[in-house]
Amino acid sequence: MPGSFTQVDGCGKAPLNTKIVGGEDAVPGSWPWQEVQLPIVSNSDCANTYGAGSITSNMLCAGFTQGGKDSCQGDSGGPLVSTSSGAWTQAGIVSFGKGCALPNFPGVYTRVSQYQDWIYSTIKSTSSTSGSTIQLLSFSIISFLFLLYIFL
């Protein structure tokens, strides 16, 4: 829902002049685990920023109009999660954006709910298989979603 807050977790780059977990100043390079809370942006507002036809129903956007906080390079494939009544739900997968934390350019995420039926049917069809097969299938689903966001 637009305006509600989500959380993105990852080990990607942080915008310059920001503080990261542990308090170090952000500079280019590899990072420790980080998290940021971002508001959901409506698909229509996001499409106005990125251009007509660029944002589909398979995507969702999150970020601040003024910029300053965002997912960034190295976070791709990571989770965008929300919480309701104490339960965490993965709402998105980090996909792309224009730069990192730029004003008026929210991050774009794969909308996991668009693939929910496929995920459930795939898991259900393997529920009678061994644990190692289910682990492999779970890895395959995550890999598929990761590749999907690359080619969106």
Coordinates of C-alpha atoms in Angstrom, one line a residue:
M1 CA 0.0 0.0 0.0
P2 CA 1.5 3.4 -1.0
G3 CA 3.0 5.3 2.0
S4 CA 3.3 2.2 4.2
F5 CA 6.9 1.4 5.2
T6 CA 9.0 -1.6 4.2
Q7 CA 12.5 -2.7 5.0
V8 CA 15.3 -3.6 2.6
D9 CA 18.3 -5.7 3.8
G10 CA 21.5 -6.3 2.0
C11 CA 25.3 -5.9 1.7
G12 CA 25.5 -3.4 -1.1
K13 CA 27.0 0.0 -1.4
A14 CA 25.6 2.8 0.7
P15 CA 25.1 6.4 -0.5
L16 CA 28.1 8.6 0.4
N17 CA 27.9 10.6 3.6
T18 CA 25.6 8.1 5.3
K19 CA 26.1 6.0 8.4
I20 CA 25.9 2.2 8.1
V21 CA 25.6 -0.6 10.6
G22 CA 28.5 -0.3 13.0
G23 CA 28.7 3.5 12.5
E24 CA 31.4 3.6 9.8
D25 CA 31.2 6.4 7.2
A26 CA 30.1 5.0 3.9
V27 CA 32.7 4.8 1.1
P28 CA 32.8 2.7 -2.1
G29 CA 33.6 -1.0 -1.4
S30 CA 32.0 -4.0 0.3
W31 CA 29.8 -3.5 3.3
P32 CA 28.5 -5.2 6.4
W33 CA 24.8 -6.2 6.5
Q34 CA 22.6 -3.1 6.3
E35 CA 18.9 -2.3 6.5
V36 CA 16.8 0.7 5.5
Q37 CA 13.2 1.5 6.0
L38 CA 11.5 2.9 2.8
P39 CA 7.9 4.0 2.0
I40 CA 6.0 2.2 -0.8
V41 CA 5.5 4.5 -3.8
S42 CA 2.4 3.9 -6.1
N43 CA 3.1 2.3 -9.4
S44 CA 1.6 5.3 -11.2
D45 CA 3.9 7.8 -9.4
C46 CA 6.8 5.5 -10.1
A47 CA 5.9 5.2 -13.8
N48 CA 5.7 9.0 -14.0
T49 CA 9.3 9.1 -12.8
Y50 CA 10.7 6.3 -15.0
G51 CA 8.5 6.8 -18.0
A52 CA 5.3 5.3 -19.5
G53 CA 5.4 1.5 -19.8
S54 CA 8.5 1.1 -17.6
I55 CA 6.7 0.0 -14.5
T56 CA 4.5 -3.0 -14.7
S57 CA 2.1 -4.8 -12.3
N58 CA 5.0 -7.3 -11.6
M59 CA 6.9 -4.5 -10.0
L60 CA 6.6 -2.3 -6.9
C61 CA 8.6 0.9 -6.0
A62 CA 9.9 2.2 -2.7
G63 CA 11.8 5.2 -1.7
F64 CA 11.8 8.8 -0.4
T65 CA 10.9 11.7 -2.8
Q66 CA 13.9 13.6 -1.4
G67 CA 16.2 10.6 -1.9
G68 CA 19.0 9.9 0.6
K69 CA 18.1 6.3 1.4
D70 CA 17.7 3.3 -1.0
S71 CA 18.9 -0.1 -1.9
C72 CA 22.1 0.1 -4.1
Q73 CA 24.5 -2.0 -6.2
G74 CA 25.3 -5.2 -4.4
D75 CA 21.8 -5.5 -2.9
S76 CA 20.2 -7.0 -6.0
G77 CA 18.2 -10.1 -5.3
G78 CA 17.8 -9.2 -1.7
P79 CA 14.5 -9.0 0.2
L80 CA 12.1 -6.1 0.6
V81 CA 10.0 -7.1 3.6
S82 CA 7.0 -5.7 5.5
T83 CA 5.5 -6.7 8.8
S84 CA 1.9 -7.0 9.8
S85 CA 0.8 -8.1 13.3
G86 CA 4.4 -9.2 14.0
A87 CA 4.7 -11.5 11.0
W88 CA 7.3 -10.7 8.3
T89 CA 6.3 -11.0 4.6
Q90 CA 8.6 -10.7 1.6
A91 CA 6.9 -8.2 -0.6
G92 CA 9.7 -7.6 -3.1
I93 CA 13.1 -8.5 -4.5
V94 CA 15.7 -5.7 -5.1
S95 CA 15.7 -5.2 -8.9
F96 CA 16.9 -1.8 -10.3
G97 CA 16.9 1.9 -9.9
K98 CA 18.5 5.0 -11.3
G99 CA 21.7 5.4 -9.3
C100 CA 21.3 5.1 -5.5
A101 CA 19.1 7.2 -3.3
L102 CA 18.6 9.9 -5.9
P103 CA 15.7 12.4 -5.4
N104 CA 12.5 11.4 -7.3
F105 CA 13.9 8.0 -8.3
P106 CA 12.6 5.3 -6.0
G107 CA 14.0 1.8 -6.1
V108 CA 12.2 -0.8 -8.2
Y109 CA 11.5 -4.3 -6.9
T110 CA 10.0 -7.5 -8.3
R111 CA 6.5 -7.8 -6.7
V112 CA 6.6 -11.3 -5.1
S113 CA 2.7 -11.4 -4.8
Q114 CA 2.5 -11.6 -8.6
Y115 CA 4.3 -15.0 -8.4
Q116 CA 2.6 -16.3 -5.3
D117 CA 0.3 -18.8 -7.0
W118 CA 3.2 -20.2 -9.0
I119 CA 5.4 -20.4 -5.8
Y120 CA 2.6 -22.2 -3.8
S121 CA 1.8 -24.6 -6.6
T122 CA 5.4 -25.5 -7.2
I123 CA 6.0 -26.1 -3.5
K124 CA 2.8 -28.0 -3.1
S125 CA 3.6 -30.3 -6.0
T126 CA 6.8 -31.3 -4.3
S127 CA 5.5 -31.6 -0.7
S128 CA 5.8 -35.4 -0.8
T129 CA 9.4 -35.4 -1.9
S130 CA 12.5 -35.6 0.3
G131 CA 13.9 -32.7 2.3
S132 CA 16.9 -32.3 0.0
T133 CA 14.6 -32.0 -3.1
I134 CA 12.6 -29.3 -1.4
Q135 CA 15.8 -27.4 -0.5
L136 CA 16.9 -27.7 -4.1
L137 CA 13.5 -26.5 -5.3
S138 CA 13.5 -23.6 -2.9
F139 CA 16.9 -22.6 -4.2
S140 CA 15.7 -23.0 -7.8
I141 CA 12.6 -20.7 -7.1
I142 CA 14.8 -18.0 -5.5
S143 CA 17.3 -18.3 -8.4
F144 CA 14.4 -18.0 -10.9
L145 CA 13.0 -14.9 -9.3
F146 CA 16.6 -13.5 -9.2
L147 CA 17.0 -14.0 -12.9
L148 CA 13.5 -12.7 -13.6
Y149 CA 14.2 -9.3 -12.0
I150 CA 17.4 -9.1 -14.1
F151 CA 15.5 -9.4 -17.3
L152 CA 12.4 -7.3 -16.4

